[in-house]
Coordinates of C-alpha atoms in Angstrom, one line a residue:
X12 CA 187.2 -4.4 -126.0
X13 CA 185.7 -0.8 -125.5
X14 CA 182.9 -2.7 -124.2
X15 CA 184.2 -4.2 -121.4
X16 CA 186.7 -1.0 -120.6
X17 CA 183.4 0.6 -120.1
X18 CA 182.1 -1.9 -117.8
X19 CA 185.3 -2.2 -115.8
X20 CA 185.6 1.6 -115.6
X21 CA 181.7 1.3 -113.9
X22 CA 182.5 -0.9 -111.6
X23 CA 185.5 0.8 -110.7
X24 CA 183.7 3.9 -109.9
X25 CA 180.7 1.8 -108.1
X26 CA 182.8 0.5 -105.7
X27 CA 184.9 3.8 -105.5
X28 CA 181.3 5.9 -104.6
X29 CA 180.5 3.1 -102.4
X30 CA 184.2 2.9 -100.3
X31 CA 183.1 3.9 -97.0
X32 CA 180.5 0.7 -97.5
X33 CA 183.4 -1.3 -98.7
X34 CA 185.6 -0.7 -96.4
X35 CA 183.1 -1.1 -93.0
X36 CA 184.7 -3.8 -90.8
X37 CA 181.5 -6.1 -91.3
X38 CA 181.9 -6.2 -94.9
X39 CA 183.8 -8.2 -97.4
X40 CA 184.6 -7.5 -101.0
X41 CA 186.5 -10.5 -103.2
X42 CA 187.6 -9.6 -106.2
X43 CA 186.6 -12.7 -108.6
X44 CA 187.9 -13.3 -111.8
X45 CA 184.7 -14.1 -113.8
X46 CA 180.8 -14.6 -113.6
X47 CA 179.1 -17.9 -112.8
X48 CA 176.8 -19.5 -115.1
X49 CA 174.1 -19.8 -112.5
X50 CA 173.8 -20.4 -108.6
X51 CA 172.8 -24.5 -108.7
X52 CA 175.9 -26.1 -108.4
X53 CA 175.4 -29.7 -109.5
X54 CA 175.4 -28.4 -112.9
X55 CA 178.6 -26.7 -113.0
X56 CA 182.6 -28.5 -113.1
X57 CA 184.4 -25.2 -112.5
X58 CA 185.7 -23.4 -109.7
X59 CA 184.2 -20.2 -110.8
X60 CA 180.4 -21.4 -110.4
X61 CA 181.7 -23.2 -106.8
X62 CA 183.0 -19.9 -105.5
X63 CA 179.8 -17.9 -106.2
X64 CA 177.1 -20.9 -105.2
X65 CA 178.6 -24.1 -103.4
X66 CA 181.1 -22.5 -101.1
X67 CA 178.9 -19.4 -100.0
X68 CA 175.4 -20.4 -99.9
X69 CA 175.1 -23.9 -99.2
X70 CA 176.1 -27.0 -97.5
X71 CA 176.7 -31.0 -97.8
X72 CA 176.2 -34.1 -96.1
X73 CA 180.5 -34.2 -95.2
X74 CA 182.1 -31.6 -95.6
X75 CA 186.1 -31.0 -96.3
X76 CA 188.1 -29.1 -93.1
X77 CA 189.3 -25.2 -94.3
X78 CA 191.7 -25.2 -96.0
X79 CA 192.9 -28.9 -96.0
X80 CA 191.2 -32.1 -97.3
X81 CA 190.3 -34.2 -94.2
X82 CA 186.4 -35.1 -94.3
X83 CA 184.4 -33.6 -91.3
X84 CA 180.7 -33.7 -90.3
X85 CA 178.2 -31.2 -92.5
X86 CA 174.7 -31.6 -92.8
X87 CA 175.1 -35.0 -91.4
X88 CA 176.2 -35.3 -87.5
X89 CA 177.6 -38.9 -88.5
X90 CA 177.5 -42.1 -90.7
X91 CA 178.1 -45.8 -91.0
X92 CA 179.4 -47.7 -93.5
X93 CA 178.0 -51.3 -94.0
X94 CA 180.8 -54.2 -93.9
X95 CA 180.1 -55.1 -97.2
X96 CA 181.1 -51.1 -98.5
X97 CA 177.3 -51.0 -100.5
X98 CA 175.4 -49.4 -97.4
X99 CA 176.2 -45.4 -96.2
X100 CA 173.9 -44.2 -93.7
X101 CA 173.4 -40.9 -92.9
X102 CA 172.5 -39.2 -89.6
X103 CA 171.4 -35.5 -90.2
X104 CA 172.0 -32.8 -88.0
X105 CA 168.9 -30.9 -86.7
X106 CA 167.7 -27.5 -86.5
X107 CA 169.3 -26.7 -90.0
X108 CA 167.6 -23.7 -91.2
X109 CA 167.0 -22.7 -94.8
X110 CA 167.6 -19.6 -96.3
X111 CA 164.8 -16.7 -95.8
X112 CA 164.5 -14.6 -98.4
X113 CA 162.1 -12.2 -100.3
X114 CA 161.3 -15.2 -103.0
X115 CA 161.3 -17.9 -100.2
X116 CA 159.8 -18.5 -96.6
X117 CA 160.8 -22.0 -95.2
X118 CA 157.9 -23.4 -92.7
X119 CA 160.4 -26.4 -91.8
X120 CA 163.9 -27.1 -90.9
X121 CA 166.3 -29.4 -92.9
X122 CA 165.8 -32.9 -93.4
X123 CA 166.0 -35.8 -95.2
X124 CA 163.5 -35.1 -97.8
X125 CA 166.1 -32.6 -99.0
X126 CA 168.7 -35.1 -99.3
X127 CA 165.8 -37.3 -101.2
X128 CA 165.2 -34.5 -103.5
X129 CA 168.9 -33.7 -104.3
X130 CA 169.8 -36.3 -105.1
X131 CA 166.7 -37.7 -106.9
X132 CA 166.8 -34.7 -109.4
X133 CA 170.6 -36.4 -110.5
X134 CA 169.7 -39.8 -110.6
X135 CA 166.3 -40.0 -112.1
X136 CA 165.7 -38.3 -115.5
X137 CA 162.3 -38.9 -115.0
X138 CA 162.2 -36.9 -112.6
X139 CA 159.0 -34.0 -112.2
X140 CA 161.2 -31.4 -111.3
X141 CA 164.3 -32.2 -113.7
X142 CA 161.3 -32.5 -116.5
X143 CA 160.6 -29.1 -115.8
X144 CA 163.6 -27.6 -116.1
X145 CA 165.9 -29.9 -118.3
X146 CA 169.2 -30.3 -116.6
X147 CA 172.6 -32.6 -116.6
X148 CA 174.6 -32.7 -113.9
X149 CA 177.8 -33.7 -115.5
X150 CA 180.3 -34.0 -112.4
X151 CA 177.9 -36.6 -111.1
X152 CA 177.5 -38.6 -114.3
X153 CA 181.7 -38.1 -115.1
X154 CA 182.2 -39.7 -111.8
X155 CA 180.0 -42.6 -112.4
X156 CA 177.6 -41.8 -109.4
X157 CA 174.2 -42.1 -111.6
X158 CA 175.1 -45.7 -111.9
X159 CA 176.5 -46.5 -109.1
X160 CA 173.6 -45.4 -106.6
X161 CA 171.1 -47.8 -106.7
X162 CA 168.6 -46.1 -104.4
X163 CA 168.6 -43.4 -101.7
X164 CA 165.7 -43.7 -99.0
X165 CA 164.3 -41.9 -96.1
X166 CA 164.9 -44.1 -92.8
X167 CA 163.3 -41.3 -90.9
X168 CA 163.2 -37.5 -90.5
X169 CA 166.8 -37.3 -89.6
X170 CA 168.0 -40.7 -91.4
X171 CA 168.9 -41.3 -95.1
X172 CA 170.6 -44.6 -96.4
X173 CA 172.1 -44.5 -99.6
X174 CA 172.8 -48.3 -101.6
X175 CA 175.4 -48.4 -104.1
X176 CA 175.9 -51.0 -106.7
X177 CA 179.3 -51.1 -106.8
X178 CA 182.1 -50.4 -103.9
X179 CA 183.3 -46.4 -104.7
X180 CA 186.8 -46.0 -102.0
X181 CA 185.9 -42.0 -102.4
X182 CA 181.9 -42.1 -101.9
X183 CA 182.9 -39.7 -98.7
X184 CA 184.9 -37.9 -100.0
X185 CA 182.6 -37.3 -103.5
X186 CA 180.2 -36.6 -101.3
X187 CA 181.9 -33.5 -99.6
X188 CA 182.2 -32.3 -103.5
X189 CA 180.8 -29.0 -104.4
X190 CA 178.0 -30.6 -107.3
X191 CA 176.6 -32.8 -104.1
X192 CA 175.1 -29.3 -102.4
X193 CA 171.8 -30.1 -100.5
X194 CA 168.6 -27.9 -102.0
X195 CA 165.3 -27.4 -100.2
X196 CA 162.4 -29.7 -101.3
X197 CA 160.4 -27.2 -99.9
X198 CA 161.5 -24.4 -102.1
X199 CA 161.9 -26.8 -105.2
X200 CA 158.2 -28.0 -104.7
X201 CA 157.3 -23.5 -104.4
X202 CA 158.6 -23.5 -108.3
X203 CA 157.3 -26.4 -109.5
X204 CA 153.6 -24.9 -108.7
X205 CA 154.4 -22.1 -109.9
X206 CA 156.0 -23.1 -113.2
X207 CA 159.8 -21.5 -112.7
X208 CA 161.9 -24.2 -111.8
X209 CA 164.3 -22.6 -113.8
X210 CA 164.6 -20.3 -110.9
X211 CA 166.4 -23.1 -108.6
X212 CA 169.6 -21.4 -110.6
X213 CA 169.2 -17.7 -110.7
X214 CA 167.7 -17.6 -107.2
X215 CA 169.5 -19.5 -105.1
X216 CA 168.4 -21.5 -101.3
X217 CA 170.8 -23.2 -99.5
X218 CA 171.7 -23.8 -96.0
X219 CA 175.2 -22.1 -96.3
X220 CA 176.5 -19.1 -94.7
X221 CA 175.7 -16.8 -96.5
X222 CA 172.5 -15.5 -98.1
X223 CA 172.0 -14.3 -102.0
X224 CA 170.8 -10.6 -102.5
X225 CA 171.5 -10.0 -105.9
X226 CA 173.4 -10.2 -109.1
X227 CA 174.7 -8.6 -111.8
X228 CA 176.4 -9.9 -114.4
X229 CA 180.0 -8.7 -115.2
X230 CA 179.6 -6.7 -112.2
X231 CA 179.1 -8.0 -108.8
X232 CA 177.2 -10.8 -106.4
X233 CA 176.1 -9.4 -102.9
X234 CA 175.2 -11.5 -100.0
X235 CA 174.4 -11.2 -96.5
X236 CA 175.9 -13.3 -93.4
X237 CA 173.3 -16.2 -92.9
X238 CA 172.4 -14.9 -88.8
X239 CA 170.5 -18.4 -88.7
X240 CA 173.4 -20.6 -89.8
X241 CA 173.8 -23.4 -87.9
X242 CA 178.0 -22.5 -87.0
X243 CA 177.3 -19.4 -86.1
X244 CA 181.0 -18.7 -84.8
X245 CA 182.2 -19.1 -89.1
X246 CA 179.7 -16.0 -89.9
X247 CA 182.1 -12.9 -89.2
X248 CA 180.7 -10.5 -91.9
X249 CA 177.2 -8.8 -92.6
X250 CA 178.3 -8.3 -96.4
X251 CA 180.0 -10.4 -98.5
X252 CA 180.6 -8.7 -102.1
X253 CA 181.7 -10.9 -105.4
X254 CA 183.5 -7.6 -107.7
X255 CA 184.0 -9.4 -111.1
X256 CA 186.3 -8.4 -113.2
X257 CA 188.3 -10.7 -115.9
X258 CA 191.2 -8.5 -116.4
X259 CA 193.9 -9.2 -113.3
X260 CA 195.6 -6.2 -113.7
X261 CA 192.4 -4.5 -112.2
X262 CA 191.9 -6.7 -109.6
X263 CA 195.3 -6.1 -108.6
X264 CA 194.9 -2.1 -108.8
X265 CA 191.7 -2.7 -107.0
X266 CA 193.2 -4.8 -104.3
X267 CA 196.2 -2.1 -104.0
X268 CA 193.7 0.6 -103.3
X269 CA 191.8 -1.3 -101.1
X270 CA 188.6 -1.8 -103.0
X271 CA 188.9 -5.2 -102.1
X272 CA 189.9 -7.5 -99.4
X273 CA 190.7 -10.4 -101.4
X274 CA 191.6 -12.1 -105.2
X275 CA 192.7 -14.5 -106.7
X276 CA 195.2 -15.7 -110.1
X277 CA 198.0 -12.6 -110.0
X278 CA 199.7 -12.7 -113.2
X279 CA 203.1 -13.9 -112.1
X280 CA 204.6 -10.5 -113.4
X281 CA 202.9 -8.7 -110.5
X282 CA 204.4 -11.2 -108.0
X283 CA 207.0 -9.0 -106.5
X284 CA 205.0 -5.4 -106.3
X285 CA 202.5 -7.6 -104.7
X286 CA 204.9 -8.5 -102.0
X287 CA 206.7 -5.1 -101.7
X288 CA 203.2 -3.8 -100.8
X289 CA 203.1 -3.2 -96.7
X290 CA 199.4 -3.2 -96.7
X291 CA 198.9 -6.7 -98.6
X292 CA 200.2 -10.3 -97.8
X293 CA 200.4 -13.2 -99.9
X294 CA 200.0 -16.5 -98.6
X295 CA 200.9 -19.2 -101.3
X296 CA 201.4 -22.7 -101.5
X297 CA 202.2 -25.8 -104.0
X298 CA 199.2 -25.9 -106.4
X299 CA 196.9 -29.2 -106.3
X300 CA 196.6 -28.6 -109.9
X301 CA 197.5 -29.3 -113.6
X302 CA 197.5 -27.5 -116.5
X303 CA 197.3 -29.7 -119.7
X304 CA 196.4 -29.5 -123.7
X305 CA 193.5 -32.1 -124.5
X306 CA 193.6 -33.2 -128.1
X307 CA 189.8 -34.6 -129.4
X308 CA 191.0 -38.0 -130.5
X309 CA 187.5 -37.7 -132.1
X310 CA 188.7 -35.7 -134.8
X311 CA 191.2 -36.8 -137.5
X312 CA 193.9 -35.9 -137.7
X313 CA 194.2 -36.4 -133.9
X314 CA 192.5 -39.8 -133.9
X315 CA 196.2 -41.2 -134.9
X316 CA 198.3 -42.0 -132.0
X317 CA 201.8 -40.8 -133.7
X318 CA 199.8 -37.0 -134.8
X319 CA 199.3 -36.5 -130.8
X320 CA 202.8 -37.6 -130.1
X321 CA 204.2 -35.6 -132.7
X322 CA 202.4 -32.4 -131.2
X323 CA 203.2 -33.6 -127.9
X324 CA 206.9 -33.5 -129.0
X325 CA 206.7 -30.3 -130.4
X326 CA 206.3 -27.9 -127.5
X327 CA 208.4 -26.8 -125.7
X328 CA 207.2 -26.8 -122.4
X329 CA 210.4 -24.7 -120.4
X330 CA 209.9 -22.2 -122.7
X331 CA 206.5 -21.9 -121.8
X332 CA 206.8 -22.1 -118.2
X333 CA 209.3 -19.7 -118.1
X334 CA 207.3 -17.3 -120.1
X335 CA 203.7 -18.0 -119.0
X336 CA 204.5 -19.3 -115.2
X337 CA 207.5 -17.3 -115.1
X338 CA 208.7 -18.6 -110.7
X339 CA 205.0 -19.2 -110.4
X340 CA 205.5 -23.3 -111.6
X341 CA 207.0 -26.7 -111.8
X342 CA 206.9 -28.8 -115.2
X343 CA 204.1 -31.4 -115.3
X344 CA 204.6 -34.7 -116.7
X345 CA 201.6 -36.7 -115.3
X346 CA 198.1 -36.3 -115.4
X347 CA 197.7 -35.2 -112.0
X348 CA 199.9 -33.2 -110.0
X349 CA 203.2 -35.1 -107.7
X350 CA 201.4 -34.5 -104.4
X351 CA 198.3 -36.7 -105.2
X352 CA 199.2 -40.1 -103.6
X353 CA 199.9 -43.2 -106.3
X354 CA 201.6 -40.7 -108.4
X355 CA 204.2 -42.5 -110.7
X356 CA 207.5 -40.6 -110.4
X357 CA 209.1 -43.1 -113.0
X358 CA 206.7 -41.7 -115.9
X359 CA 209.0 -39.4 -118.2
X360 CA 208.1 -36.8 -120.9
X361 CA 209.0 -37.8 -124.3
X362 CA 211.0 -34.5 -124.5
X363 CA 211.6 -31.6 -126.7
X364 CA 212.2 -32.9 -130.4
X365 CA 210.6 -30.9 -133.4
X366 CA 212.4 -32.9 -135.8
X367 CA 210.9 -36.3 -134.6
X368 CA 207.4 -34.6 -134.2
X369 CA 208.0 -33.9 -138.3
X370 CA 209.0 -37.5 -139.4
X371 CA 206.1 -38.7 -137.4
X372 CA 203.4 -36.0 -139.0
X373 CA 205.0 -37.0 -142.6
X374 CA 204.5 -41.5 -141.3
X375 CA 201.2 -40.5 -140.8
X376 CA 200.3 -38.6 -143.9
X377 CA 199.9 -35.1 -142.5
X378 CA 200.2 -32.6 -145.0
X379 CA 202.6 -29.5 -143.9
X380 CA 200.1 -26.5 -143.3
X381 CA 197.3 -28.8 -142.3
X382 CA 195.1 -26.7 -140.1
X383 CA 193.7 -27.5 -136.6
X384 CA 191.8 -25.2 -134.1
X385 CA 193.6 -24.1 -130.6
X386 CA 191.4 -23.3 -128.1
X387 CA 192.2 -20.7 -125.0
X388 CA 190.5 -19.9 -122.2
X389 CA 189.0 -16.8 -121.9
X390 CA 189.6 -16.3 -117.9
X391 CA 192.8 -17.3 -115.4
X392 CA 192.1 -20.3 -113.5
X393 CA 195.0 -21.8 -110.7
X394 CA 196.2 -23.9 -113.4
X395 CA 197.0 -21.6 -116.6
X396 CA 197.3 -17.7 -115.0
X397 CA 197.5 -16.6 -119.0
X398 CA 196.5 -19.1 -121.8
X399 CA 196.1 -16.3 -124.4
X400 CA 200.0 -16.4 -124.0
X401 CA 200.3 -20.0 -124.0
X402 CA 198.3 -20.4 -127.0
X403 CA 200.1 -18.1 -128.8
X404 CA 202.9 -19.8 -128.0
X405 CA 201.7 -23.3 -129.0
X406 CA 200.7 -21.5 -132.4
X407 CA 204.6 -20.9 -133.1
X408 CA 205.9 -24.7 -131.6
X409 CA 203.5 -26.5 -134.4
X410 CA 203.8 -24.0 -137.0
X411 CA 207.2 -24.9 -136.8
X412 CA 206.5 -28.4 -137.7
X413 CA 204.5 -27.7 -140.2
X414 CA 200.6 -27.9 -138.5
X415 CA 199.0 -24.3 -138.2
X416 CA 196.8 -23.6 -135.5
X417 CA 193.7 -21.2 -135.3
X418 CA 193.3 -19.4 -131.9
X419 CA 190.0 -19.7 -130.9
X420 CA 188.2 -18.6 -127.8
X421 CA 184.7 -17.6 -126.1
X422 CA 183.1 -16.5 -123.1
X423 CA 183.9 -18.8 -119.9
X424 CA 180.8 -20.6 -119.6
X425 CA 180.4 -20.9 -123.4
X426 CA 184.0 -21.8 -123.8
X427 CA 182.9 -25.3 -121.8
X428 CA 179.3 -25.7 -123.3
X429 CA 180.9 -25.7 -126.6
X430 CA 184.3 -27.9 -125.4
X431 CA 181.6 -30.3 -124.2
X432 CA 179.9 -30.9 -127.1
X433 CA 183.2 -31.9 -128.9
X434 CA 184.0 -28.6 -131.5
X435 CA 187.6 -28.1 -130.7
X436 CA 190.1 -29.9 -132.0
X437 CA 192.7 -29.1 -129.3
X438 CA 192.3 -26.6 -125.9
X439 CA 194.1 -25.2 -123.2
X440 CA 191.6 -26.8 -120.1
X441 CA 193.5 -27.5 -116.5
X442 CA 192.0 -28.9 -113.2
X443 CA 192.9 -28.3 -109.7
X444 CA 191.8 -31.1 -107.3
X445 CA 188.1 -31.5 -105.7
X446 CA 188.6 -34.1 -103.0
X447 CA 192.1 -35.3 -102.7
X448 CA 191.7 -39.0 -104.2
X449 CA 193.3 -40.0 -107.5
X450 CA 190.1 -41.2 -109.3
X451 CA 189.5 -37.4 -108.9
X452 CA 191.9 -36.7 -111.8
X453 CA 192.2 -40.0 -113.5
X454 CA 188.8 -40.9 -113.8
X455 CA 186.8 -37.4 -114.0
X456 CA 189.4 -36.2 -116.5
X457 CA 189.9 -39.4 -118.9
X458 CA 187.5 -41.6 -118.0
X459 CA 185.0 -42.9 -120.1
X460 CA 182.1 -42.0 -118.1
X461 CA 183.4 -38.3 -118.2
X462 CA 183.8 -38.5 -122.2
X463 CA 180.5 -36.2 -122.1
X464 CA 181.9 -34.2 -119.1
X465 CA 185.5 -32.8 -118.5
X466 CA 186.9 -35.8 -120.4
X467 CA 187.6 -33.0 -122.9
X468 CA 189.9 -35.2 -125.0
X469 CA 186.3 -37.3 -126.2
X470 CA 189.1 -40.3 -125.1
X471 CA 187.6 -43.6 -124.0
X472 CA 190.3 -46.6 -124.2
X473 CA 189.2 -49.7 -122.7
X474 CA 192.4 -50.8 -121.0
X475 CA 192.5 -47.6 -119.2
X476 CA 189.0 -47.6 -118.2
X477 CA 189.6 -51.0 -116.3
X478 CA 191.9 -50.1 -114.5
X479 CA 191.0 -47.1 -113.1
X480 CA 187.4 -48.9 -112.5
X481 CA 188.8 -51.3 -110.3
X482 CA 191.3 -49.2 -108.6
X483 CA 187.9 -47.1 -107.5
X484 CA 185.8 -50.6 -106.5
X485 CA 188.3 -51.5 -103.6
X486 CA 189.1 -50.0 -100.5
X487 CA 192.7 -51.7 -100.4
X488 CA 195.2 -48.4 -101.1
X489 CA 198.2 -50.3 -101.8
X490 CA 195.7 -52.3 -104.8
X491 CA 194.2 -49.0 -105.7
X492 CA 198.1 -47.1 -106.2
X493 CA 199.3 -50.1 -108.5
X494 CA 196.5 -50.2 -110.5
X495 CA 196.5 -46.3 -110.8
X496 CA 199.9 -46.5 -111.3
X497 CA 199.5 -48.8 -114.3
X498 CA 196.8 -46.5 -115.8
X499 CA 198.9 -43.8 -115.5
X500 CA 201.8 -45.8 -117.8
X501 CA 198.4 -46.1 -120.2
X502 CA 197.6 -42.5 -120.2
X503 CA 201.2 -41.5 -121.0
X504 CA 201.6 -43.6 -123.5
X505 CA 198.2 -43.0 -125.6
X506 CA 198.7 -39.0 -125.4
X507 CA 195.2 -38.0 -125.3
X508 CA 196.7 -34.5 -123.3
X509 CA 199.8 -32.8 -123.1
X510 CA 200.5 -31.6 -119.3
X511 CA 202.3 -28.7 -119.2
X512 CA 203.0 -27.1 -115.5
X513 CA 201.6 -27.4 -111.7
X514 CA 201.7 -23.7 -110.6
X515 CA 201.9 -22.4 -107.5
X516 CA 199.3 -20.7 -106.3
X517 CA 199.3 -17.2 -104.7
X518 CA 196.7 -15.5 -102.7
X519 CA 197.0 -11.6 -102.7
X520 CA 194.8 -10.0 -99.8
X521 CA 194.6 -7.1 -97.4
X522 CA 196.5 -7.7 -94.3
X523 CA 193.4 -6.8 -92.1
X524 CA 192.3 -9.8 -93.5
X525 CA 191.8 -12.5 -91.0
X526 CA 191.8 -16.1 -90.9
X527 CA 191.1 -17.2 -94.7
X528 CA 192.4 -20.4 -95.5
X529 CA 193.7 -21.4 -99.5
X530 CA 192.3 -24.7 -100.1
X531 CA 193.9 -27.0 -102.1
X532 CA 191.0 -27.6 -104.5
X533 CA 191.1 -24.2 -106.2
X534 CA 188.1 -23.1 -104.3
X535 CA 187.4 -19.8 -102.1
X536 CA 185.2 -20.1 -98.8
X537 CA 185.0 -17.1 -96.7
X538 CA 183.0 -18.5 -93.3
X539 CA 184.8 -18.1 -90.8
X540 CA 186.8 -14.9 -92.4
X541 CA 187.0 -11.5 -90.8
X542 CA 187.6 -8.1 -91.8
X543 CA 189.9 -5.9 -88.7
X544 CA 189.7 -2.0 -88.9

């Protein structure tokens, strides 16, 4: 803890030496609320990692509007989809210019042997470049894409054709995804020679607006404005500046006194001195998001169906949102939140009812005292704005019923390694929506491609599976919302999570802050932003 008082107290006096910097009219300071774990963004799930890579520095084939989740035109001008739903081809946009930096020199524009290599590196394990630096890429792979695109080729200079095997009703839409960020062949070729591909995530090339400098960890993530992008109207600073700092009470002090622009994930208990503040506004709107407990059905005694109800039934879920989400929430009952269309409004919550929770734990042959871990996330996301608190909480509704539960948490990005590989026995984990279709949630989160990925329940039950595999294989909506309406009805009643609460979400900033847009994937994009005097 003294630790990271000392680094907090650094950074604080950094960016107070450096206010006249901070506050120039061409620059922009966000305070962020933890580090990435690197700059390439098919390897990351998390909105973190998108922030600092995907949403500044590069670009994708479609792209999703500010602030809403219609698909526009990106990297490619325009596309055609064969009758059959198999065929996607690609028309790319010319006179895309790579990033120029110290480390890199592009001596061509973008084109489609970018999209080759992107995409290649995913697909094919063989792969030279993935063989020298060993990577997964586990939003691709959770979403099925690795087996679904049977080949991507090169038409022409400006053409690319991707086949699929299978129809995929959100192949647009995924595409528009953070993880699907086009990289330079160029530059990935550079560091092959040279024998640091490892480089591809430390020093960043995109097309994006903005241009990495440097980075510190803990600390802070400069860039510059991108004067070659190719929208040159959505470039309105010279500096953008990432201040990390995991503590929200700082990033609120620091937004108060103007050493920053922007953050994110108040603590609901600074809510109103937020908006008694002249100097600061706060946009907010309903979060795309859910907040959830994901049991690992992998490990006794969770494997039994009537020990996850019996947990399930033993928290109390108003207490916590009153506590945790305080007016910053609305109960969740689904797996997704009530504005993602094919939502069942007829699913209910078993309810409130230690005393059933105990008779079920005592059918099943759990001993009273029988000890599990509780994992809690180290950072605030959208979903969760303090899971310290919730644990603790959680701790008290099972010790009641006779199951005591270890807190357990680490570092962000180890907190998700380790959740990956299947050590928890149960975690606080949440999403907020990527591209606005329901697979999004009910196949990235429970899935069983994703049972590797951010299927952090380790769940795979093969009724579920089908459904929601042929709810993504047609392009009929009214097929897709009864047959994810039926999964739904599957999820609820096998209990591999417990949803808890849909918050709202709240975005504090300066009010010389102009034209920044909340998205309703839990991501932050500042092109187009400005900074007034």
């Amino acid at each position: 803890m003294r630790k990271n008082a000392v680094i907090q107290a650094m950074v604080v006096a950094g960016l107070i030496a450096s206010a006249p910097f901070a506050h120039a009219a061409s620059n922009l300071v966000f305070c962020s609320e933890g580090s990435p774990a690197g700059f390439d963004p098919g390897l990351y799930t998390t909105g973190t990692d998108f922030d600092a890579a995907a949403e500044t520095m590069f670009n994708r084939l479609t792209q999703f509007e500010r602030g809403g989740t219609a698909v526009i035109p990106g990297l490619a001008e325009k596309w055609e989809v064969s009758d059959d739903g198999l065929t996607y081809t690609f028309h790319l946009r010319p006179g895309v210019k790579f990033h120029s930096t110290e480390y890199f020199k592009p001596s061509r524009d973008f084109n489609a042997d970018d999209v080759l290599f992107t995409f290649q590196r995913m697909l094919d394990k063989e792969h030279p470049f993935r063989k020298a630096y060993p990577t997964e890429f586990p939003y691709f792979t959770d979403m099925g894409m690795d087996a679904n695109i049977a080949k991507v080729e090169k038409v022409d200079e400006h053409t690319v054709r991707f086949h699929l095997n299978q129809v995929d009703a959100a192949f647009i839409q995924n595409l528009a995804m953070s993880f699907a960020s086009v990289h330079s062949a160029e530059y990935a070729d550079q560091l092959l020679k040279a024998g640091k591909a490892a480089d591809i995530n430390q020093k960043p090339i995109g097309t994006g607006p903005f241009v990495f400098k440097r980075y510190q960890k803990d600390a802070q993530i400069r860039f510059t404005g991108n004067k070659d992008y190719w929208k040159p109207d959505d470039v309105k600073v010279d500096n953008l500046i990432f201040s990390i700092n995991t503590d929200a009470s700082v990033r609120m002090q620091k937004l108060k006194a103007g050493e920053c622009h922007i953050t994110l994930n108040p603590r609901p208990a600074d809510l109103d001195s937020l908006k008694q503040d002249p100097n600061i506004k706060m946009p907010s709107q309903a979060g795309f998001n859910d907040g959830y407990i994901a049991y690992n059905v992998t490990h006794p005694p969770l494997d039994k169906l009537e020990v996850r109800q019996a947990l399930d039934m033993a928290v109390n879920k108003q207490g916590i949102l009153d506590a945790v989400y305080q007016s910053a929430g609305q109960l969740a009952v689904n797996g997704m939140p009530p504005t993602q269309w094919s939502y069942d409004d007829t699913i209910k919550d078993a309810g409130y009812n230690p005393e059933k929770a105990k008779e079920l734990l005592k059918a099943a042959g759990v001993k009273e005292g029988t000890e599990i871990t509780l994992w809690a996330m180290p950072v605030q996301r959208p979903y969760n704005p303090n899971a310290k608190l919730m644990a603790e909480m959680l701790q008290s509704d099972w010790a009641k019923v006779g199951i005591k539960a270890n807190i357990v948490t680490y570092e962000w990005g180890e907190y998700l390694k380790r959740a990956k590989a299947g050590e928890h026995d149960t975690m606080l984990i949440g999403w907020s929506g990527d591209n606005g279709d329901p697979d999004n949630w009910l196949g990235t989160l429970y899935g069983c491609d994703a049972v590797d990925g951010n299927n952090f329940s380790k769940w795979c039950f093969e009724d579920y599976d089908k459904l929601v595999q042929a709810a993504k294989r047609t392009s009929d909506v009214a097929k897709r919302t009864e047959l994810y309406k039926q999964a739904q009805h599957v999820l609820k009643a096998q209990v591999p999570i417990t949803p808890i609460a849909h918050s709202t979400v709240y975005q504090p900033m300066r009010q010389n802050v102009q034209d920044f847009k909340i998205s309703p994937f839990g991501v932050n994009s500042f092109y187009g932003v400005s900074v007034t005097k």
